[in-house]
Short mmCIF file of C-alpha atoms in Angstrom, two decimals:
data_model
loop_
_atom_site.label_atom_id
_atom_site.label_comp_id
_atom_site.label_asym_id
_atom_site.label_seq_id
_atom_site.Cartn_x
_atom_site.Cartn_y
_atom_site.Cartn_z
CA UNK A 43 -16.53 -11.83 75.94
CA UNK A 44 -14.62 -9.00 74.37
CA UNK A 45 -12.40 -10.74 72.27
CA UNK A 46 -15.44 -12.71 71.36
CA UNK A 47 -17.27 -9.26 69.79
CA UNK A 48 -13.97 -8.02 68.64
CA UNK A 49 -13.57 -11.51 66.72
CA UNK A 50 -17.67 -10.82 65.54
CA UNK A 51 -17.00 -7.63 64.65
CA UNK A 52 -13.45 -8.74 62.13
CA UNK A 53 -15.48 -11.56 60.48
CA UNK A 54 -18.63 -9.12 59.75
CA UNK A 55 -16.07 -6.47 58.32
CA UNK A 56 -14.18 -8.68 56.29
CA UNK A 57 -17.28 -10.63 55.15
CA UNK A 58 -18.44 -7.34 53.70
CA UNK A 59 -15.96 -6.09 52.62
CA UNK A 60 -15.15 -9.21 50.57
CA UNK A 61 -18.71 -9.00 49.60
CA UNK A 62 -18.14 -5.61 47.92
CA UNK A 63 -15.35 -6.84 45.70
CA UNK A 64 -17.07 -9.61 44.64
CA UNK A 65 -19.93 -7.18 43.49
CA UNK A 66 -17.28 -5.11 41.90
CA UNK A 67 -16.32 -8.25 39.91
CA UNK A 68 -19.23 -9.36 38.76
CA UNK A 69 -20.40 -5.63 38.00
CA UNK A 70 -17.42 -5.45 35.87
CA UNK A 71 -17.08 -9.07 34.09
CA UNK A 72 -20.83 -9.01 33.63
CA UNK A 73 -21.28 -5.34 32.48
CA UNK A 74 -22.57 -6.08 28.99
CA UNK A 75 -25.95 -7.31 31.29
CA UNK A 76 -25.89 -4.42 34.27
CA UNK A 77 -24.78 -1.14 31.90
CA UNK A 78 -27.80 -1.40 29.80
CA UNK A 79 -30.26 -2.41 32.91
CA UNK A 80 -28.83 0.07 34.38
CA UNK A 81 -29.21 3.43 31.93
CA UNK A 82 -32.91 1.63 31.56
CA UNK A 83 -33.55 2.27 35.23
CA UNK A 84 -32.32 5.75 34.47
CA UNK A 85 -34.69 6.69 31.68
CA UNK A 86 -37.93 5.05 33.77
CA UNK A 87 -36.68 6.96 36.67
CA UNK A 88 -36.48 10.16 34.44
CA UNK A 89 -39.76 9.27 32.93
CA UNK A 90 -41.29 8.65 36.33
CA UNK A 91 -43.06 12.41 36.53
CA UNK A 92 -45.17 12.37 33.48
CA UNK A 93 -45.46 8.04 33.81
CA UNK A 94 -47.09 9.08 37.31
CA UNK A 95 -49.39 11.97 35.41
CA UNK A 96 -50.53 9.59 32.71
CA UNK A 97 -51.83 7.18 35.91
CA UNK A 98 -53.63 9.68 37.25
CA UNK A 99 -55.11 10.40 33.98
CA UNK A 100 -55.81 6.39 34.07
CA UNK A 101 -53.97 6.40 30.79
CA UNK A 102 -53.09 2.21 30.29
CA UNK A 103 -49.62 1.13 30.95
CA UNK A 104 -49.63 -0.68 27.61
CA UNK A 105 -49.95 3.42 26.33
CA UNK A 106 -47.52 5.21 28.80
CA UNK A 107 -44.50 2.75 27.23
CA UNK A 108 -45.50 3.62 23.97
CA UNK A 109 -45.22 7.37 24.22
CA UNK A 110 -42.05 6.81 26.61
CA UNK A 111 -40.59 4.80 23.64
CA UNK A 112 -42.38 7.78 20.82
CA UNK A 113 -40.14 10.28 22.91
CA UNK A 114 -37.17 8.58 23.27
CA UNK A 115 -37.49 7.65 18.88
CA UNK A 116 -37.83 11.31 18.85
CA UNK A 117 -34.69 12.46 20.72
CA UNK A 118 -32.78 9.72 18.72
CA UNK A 119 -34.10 10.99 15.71
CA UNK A 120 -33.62 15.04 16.45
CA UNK A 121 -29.85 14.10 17.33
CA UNK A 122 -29.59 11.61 14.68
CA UNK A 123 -30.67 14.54 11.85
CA UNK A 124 -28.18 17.08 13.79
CA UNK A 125 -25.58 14.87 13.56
CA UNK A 126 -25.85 14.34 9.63
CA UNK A 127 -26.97 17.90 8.52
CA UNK A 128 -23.77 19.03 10.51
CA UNK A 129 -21.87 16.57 8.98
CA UNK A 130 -23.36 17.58 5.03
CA UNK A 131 -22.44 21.36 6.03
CA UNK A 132 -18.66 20.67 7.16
CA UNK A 133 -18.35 18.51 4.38
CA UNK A 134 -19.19 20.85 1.58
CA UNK A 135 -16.06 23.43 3.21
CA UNK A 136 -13.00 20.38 3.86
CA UNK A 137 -11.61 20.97 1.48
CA UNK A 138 -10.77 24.47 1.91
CA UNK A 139 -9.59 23.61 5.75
CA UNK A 140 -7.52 20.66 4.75
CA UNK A 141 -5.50 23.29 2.28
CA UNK A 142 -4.77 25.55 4.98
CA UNK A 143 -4.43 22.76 7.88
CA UNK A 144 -1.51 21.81 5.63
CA UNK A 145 -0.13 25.45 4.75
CA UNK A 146 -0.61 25.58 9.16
CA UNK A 147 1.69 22.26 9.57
CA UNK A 148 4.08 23.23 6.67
CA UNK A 149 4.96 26.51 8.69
CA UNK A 150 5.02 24.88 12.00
CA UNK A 151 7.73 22.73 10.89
CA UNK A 152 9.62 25.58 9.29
CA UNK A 153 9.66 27.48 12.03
CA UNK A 154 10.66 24.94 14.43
CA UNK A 155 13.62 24.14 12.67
CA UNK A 156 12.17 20.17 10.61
CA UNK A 157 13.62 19.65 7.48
CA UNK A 158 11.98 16.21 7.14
CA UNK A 159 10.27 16.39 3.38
CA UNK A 160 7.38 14.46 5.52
CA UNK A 161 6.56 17.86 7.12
CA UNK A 162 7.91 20.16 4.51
CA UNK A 163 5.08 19.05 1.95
CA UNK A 164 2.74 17.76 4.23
CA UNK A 165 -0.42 16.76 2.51
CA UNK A 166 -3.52 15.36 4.36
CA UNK A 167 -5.00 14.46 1.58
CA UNK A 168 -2.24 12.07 0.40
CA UNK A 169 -2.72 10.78 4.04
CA UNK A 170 -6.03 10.07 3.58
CA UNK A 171 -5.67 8.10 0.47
CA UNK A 172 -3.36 5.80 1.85
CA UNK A 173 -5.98 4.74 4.67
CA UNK A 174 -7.81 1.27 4.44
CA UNK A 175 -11.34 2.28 3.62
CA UNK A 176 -12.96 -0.94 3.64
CA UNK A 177 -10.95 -1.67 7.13
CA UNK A 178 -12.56 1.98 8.15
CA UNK A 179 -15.92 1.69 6.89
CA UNK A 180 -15.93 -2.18 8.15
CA UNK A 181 -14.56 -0.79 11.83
CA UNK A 182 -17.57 2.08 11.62
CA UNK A 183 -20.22 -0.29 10.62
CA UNK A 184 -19.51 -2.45 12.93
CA UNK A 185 -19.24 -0.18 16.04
CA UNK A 186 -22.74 0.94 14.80
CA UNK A 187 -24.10 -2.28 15.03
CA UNK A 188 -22.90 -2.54 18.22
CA UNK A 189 -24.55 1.08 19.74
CA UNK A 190 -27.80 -0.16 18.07
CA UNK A 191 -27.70 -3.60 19.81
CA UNK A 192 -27.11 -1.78 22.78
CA UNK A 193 -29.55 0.57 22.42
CA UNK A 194 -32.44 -2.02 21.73
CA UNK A 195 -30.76 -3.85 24.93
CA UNK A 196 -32.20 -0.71 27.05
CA UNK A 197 -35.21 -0.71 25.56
CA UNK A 198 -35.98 -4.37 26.01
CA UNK A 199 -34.97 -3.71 29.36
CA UNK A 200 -36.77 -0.32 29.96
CA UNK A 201 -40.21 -1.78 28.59
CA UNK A 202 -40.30 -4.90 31.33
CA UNK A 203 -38.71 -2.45 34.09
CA UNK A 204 -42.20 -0.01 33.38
CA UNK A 205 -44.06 -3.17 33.67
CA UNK A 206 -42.54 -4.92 36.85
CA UNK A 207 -40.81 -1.96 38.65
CA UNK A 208 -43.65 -2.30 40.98
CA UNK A 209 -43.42 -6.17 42.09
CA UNK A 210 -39.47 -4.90 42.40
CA UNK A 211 -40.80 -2.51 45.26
CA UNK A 212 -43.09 -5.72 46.77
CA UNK A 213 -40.32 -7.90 46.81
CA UNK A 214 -37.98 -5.14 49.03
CA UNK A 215 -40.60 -4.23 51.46
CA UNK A 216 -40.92 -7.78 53.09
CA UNK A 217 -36.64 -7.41 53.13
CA UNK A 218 -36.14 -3.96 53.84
CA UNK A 219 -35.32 -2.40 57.49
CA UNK A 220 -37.52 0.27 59.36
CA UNK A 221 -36.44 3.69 59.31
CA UNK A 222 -34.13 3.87 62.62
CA UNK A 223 -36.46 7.10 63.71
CA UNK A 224 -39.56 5.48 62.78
CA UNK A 225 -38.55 2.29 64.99
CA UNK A 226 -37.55 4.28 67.97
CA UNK A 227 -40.89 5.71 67.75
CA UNK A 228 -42.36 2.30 67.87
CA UNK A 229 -40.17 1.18 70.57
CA UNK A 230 -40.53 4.17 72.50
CA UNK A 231 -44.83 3.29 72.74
CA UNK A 232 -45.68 2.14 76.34
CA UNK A 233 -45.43 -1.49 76.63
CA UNK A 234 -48.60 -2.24 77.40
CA UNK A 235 -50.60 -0.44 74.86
CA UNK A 236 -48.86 -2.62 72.63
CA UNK A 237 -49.91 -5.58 74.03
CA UNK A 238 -53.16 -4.73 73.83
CA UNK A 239 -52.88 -5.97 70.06
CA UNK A 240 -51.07 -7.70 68.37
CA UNK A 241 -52.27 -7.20 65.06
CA UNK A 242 -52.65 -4.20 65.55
CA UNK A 243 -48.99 -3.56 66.05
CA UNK A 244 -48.11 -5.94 62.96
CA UNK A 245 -50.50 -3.84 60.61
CA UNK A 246 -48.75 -0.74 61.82
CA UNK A 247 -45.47 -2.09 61.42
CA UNK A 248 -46.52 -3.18 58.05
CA UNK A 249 -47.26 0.60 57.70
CA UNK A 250 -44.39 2.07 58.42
CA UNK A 251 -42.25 -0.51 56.49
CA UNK A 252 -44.02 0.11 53.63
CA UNK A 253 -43.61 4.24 53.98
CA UNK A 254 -40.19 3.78 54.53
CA UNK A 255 -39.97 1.78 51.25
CA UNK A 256 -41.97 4.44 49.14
CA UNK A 257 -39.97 7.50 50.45
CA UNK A 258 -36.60 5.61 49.55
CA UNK A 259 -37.69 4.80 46.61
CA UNK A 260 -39.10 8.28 46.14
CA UNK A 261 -35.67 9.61 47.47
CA UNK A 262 -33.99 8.34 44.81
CA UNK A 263 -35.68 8.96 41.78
CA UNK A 264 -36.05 12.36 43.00
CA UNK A 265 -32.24 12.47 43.03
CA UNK A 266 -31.64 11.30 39.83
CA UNK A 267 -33.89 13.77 38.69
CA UNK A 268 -32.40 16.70 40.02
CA UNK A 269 -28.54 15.42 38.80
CA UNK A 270 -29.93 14.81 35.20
CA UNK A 271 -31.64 18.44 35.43
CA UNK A 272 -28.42 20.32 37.03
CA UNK A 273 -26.15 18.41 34.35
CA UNK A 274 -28.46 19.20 31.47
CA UNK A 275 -28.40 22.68 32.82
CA UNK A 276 -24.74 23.03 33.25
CA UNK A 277 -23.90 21.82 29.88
CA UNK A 278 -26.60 24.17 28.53
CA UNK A 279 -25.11 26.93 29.92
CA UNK A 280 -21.73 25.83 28.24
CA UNK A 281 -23.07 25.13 25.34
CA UNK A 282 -24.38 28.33 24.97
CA UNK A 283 -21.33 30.13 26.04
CA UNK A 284 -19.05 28.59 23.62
CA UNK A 285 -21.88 29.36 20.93
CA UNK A 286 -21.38 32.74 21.70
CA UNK A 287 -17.19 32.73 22.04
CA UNK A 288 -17.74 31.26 18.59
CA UNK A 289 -20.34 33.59 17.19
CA UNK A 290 -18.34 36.85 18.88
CA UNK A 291 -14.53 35.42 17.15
CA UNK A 292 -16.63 34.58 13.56
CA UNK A 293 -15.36 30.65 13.98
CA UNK A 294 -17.44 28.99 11.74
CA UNK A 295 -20.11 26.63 12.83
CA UNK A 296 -20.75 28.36 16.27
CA UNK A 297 -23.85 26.00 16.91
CA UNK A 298 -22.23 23.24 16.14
CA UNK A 299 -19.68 23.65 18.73
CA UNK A 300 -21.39 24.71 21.33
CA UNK A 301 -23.83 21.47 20.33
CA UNK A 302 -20.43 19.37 20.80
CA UNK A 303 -20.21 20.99 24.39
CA UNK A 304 -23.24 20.07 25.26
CA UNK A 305 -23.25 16.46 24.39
CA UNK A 306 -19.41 15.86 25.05
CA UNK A 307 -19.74 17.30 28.57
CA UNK A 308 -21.83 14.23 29.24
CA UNK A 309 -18.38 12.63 29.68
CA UNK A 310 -16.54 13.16 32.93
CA UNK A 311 -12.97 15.05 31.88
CA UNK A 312 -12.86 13.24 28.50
CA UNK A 313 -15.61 14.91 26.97
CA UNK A 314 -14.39 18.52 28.30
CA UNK A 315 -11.04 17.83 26.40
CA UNK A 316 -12.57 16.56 23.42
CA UNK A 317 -15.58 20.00 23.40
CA UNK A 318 -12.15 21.86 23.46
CA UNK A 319 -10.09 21.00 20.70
CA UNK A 320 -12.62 20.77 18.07
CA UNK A 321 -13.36 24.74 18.13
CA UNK A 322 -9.60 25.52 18.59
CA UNK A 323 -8.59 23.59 15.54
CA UNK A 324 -11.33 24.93 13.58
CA UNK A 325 -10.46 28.36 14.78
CA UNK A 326 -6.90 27.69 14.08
CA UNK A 327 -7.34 26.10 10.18
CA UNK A 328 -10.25 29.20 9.62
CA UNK A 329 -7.57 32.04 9.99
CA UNK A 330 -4.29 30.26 9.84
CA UNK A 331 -3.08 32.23 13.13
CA UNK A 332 -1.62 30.05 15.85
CA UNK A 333 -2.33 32.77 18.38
CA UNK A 334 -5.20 33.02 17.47
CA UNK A 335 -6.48 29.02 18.25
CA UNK A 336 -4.82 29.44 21.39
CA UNK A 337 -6.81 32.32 22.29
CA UNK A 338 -10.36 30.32 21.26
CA UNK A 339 -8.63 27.33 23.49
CA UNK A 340 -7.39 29.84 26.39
CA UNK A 341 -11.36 31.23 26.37
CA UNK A 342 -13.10 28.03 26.02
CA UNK A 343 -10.53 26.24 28.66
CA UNK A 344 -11.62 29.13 31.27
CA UNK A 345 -15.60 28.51 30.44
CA UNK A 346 -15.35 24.92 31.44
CA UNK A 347 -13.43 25.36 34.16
CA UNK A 348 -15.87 28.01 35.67
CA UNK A 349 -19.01 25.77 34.62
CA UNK A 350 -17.55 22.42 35.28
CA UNK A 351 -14.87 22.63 37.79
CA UNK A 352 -16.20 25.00 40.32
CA UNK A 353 -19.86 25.81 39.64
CA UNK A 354 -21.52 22.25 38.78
CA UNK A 355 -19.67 20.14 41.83
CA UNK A 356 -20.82 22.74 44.11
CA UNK A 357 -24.21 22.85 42.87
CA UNK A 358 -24.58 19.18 42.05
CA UNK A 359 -22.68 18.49 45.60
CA UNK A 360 -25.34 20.40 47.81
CA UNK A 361 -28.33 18.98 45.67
CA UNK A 362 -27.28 15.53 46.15
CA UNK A 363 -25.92 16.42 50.21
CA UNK A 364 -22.75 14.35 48.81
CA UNK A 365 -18.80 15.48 49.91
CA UNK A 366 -17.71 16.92 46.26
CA UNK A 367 -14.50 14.05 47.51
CA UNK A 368 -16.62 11.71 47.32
CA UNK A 369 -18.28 12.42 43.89
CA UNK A 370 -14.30 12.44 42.47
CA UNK A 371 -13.85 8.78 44.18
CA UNK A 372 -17.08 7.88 43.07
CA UNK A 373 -16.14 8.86 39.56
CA UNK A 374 -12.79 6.73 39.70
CA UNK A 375 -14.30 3.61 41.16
CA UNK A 376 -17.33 3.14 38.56
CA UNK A 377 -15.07 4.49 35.46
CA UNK A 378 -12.14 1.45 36.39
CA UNK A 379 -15.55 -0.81 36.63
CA UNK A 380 -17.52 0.58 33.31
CA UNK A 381 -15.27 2.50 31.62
CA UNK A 382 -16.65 6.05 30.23
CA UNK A 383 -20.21 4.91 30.82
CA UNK A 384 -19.45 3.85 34.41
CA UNK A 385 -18.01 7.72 34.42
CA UNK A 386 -21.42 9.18 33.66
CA UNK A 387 -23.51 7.30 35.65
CA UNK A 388 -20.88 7.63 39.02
CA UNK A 389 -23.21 10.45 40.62
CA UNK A 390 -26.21 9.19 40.15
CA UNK A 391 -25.21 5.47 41.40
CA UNK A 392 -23.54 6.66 44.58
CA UNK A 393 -26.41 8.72 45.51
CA UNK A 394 -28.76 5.93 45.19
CA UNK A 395 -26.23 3.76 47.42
CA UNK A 396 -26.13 6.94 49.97
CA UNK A 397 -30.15 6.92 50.11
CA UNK A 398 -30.04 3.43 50.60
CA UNK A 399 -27.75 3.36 53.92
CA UNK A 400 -29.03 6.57 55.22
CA UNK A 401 -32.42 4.74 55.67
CA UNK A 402 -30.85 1.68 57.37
CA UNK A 403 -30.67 1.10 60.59
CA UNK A 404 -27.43 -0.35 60.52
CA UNK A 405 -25.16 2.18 62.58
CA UNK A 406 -22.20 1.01 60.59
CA UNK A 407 -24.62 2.19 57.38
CA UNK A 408 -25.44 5.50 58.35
CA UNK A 409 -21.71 6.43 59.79
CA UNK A 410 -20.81 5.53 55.71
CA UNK A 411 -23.68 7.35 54.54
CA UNK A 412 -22.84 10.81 57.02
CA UNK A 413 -19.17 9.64 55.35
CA UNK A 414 -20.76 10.57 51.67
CA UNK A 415 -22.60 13.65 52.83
CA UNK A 416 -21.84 17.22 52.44
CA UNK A 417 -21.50 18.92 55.83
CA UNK A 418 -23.76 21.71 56.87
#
């Protein structure tokens, strides 16, 4: 008999666990389908608060995904503006910072001992002109193409998922388990009150299954919520720091940098690297002073660190309840699966698996899910 449960209890773990890869798979082969589904569940779960507020005002549906799409056009557009007056202003100075990135790379070399004529009359500019434009602009054009099909993707998505989240949430309650305190209550009732009826036992049942569903589902958008708030926050506060760094040290284009912070610090690790150089470079070109870039860099470096290394996974870490080891894994396993977007969404997507066995009964589920959490 107990080689019989031991023999159970191998075929159950290996079904699952073969189960999981083969979700990893098809998450992975199939991604072009599940990334944008999945950053459209994100903005209707971010959209949830005023979506709710607008039903209580018994605003239509039909008008709720209209202003939800009016808001979104807006951000796109704000950024979109950013993005090219920023571009306009560094344009009308490149010239000036090519001439002394050169003079910068010409004394580098010196210095260091290069005699290649490469180095000792570097130009950028004659680098530049060498460079396939129509292979460049083709390449850019393209990739834009590409972010705007994506981008419609969502949004086809999005519109249906504000229209049929709700039959989603039908569909799981006749499928999802009790909440393992809820059903101990039920099973702790004296036998034969429940007898009494049996309806009325099914109705209640019904009941229960049904809050268990909607504080879940609740769970989880509230979790989302707070991640996308704490992360917006964090990168604020960066943002504004390396604003002022730039602002205090006269680099030029402060709010432009700390803008970059901001947005760049959406990326896991990549996007901290990237915020970094672009000030210390421009820092570096504006006063031709190697020490001084490294200083800018040194400063900058020590920000992030603070904000994003230590502050952020501790605050994000006890929002969520998740093990700060388990936000790195979680980070790992969805960037090998989506790449830089799998990256940004890791949090958020392990939380919402977390929620999801911590409500099972499954003991095997909720030994994973104490597993995830942070301990008290």
């Amino acid at each position: 008999m107990q080689e019989k449960y031991f023999s159970d209890k191998t075929a159950r773990t290996f079904v699952v666990i073969m189960g999981v890869a083969l979700i990893g798979f098809l998450l992975r082969e199939m991604q072009y389908i599940f990334i944008p589904f999945t950053v459209a569940y994100f903005l209707f779960f971010l959209f949830a608060p005023l979506n709710g507020f607008l039903r209580k005002m018994k605003i239509p549906l039909a008008i709720n995904v209209i202003i939800d799409l009016l808001i979104i056009a807006g951000v796109f557009f704000w950024v979109g503006r950013f993005l090219v007056d920023s571009i306009i202003q560094f344009s009308q100075s490149i010239d000036v910072y090519f001439t002394r990135l050169n003079g910068i790379v010409r004394e580098i070399s010196k210095a260091i001992g290069i005699s290649d004529p490469y180095f000792k009359y570097f130009s950028l500019q004659r680098i530049l002109a060498k460079m396939d434009y129509k292979e460049l602009a083709g390449g850019i054009i393209s990739q834009t193409v590409d972010f705007m099909g994506s981008v419609l993707f969502v949004l086809f998505f999005f519109v249906f998922i504000e229209g049929g989240h709700s039959s989603i949430i039908n569909a799981i309650r006749k499928r999802y388990v009790v909440k393992k305190e809820q059903k101990e209550n039920m099973e702790n009732e004296p036998a034969a009150k429940l007898s009494q009826s049996n309806t009325h036992l099914q109705e209640k049942k019904q009941t229960i299954i049904e809050e268990a569903v909607g504080s879940t589902f609740k769970k989880i958008t509230e979790q989302i919520q707070k991640y996308i708030i704490t992360k917006i926050a964090m990168n604020l506060l960066a943002g504004a720091l390396v604003t002022a760094i730039c602002f205090i040290f006269k680099v030029d284009f402060p709010i432009i940098w700390g803008a970059f912070t901001f947005v760049l610090n959406f990326i896991p690790s990549i996007g901290s690297a990237i915020a970094l150089i672009f000030p210390t470079l421009m820092a570096l070109v504006q006063y031709e002073a190697l020490g001084y870039g490294l200083l800018i860099a040194a400063i900058i470096a020590l920000i992030q660190t603070l904000v994003f290394n230590i502050l952020e996974p501790k605050i994000i870490g006890k929002r969520l309840n998740m093990n700060p080891i388990m936000i790195l894994l979680s980070v790992l396993v969805w960037g090998f699966i989506w790449g830089i977007v799998g990256m940004f969404l890791a949090v958020p997507l392990t939380a919402i698996i977390k929620i999801i066995l911590e409500n099972s009964e499954s003991k095997d589920s909720v030994f994973i899910s104490d597993l995830m959490s942070q301990g008290q």
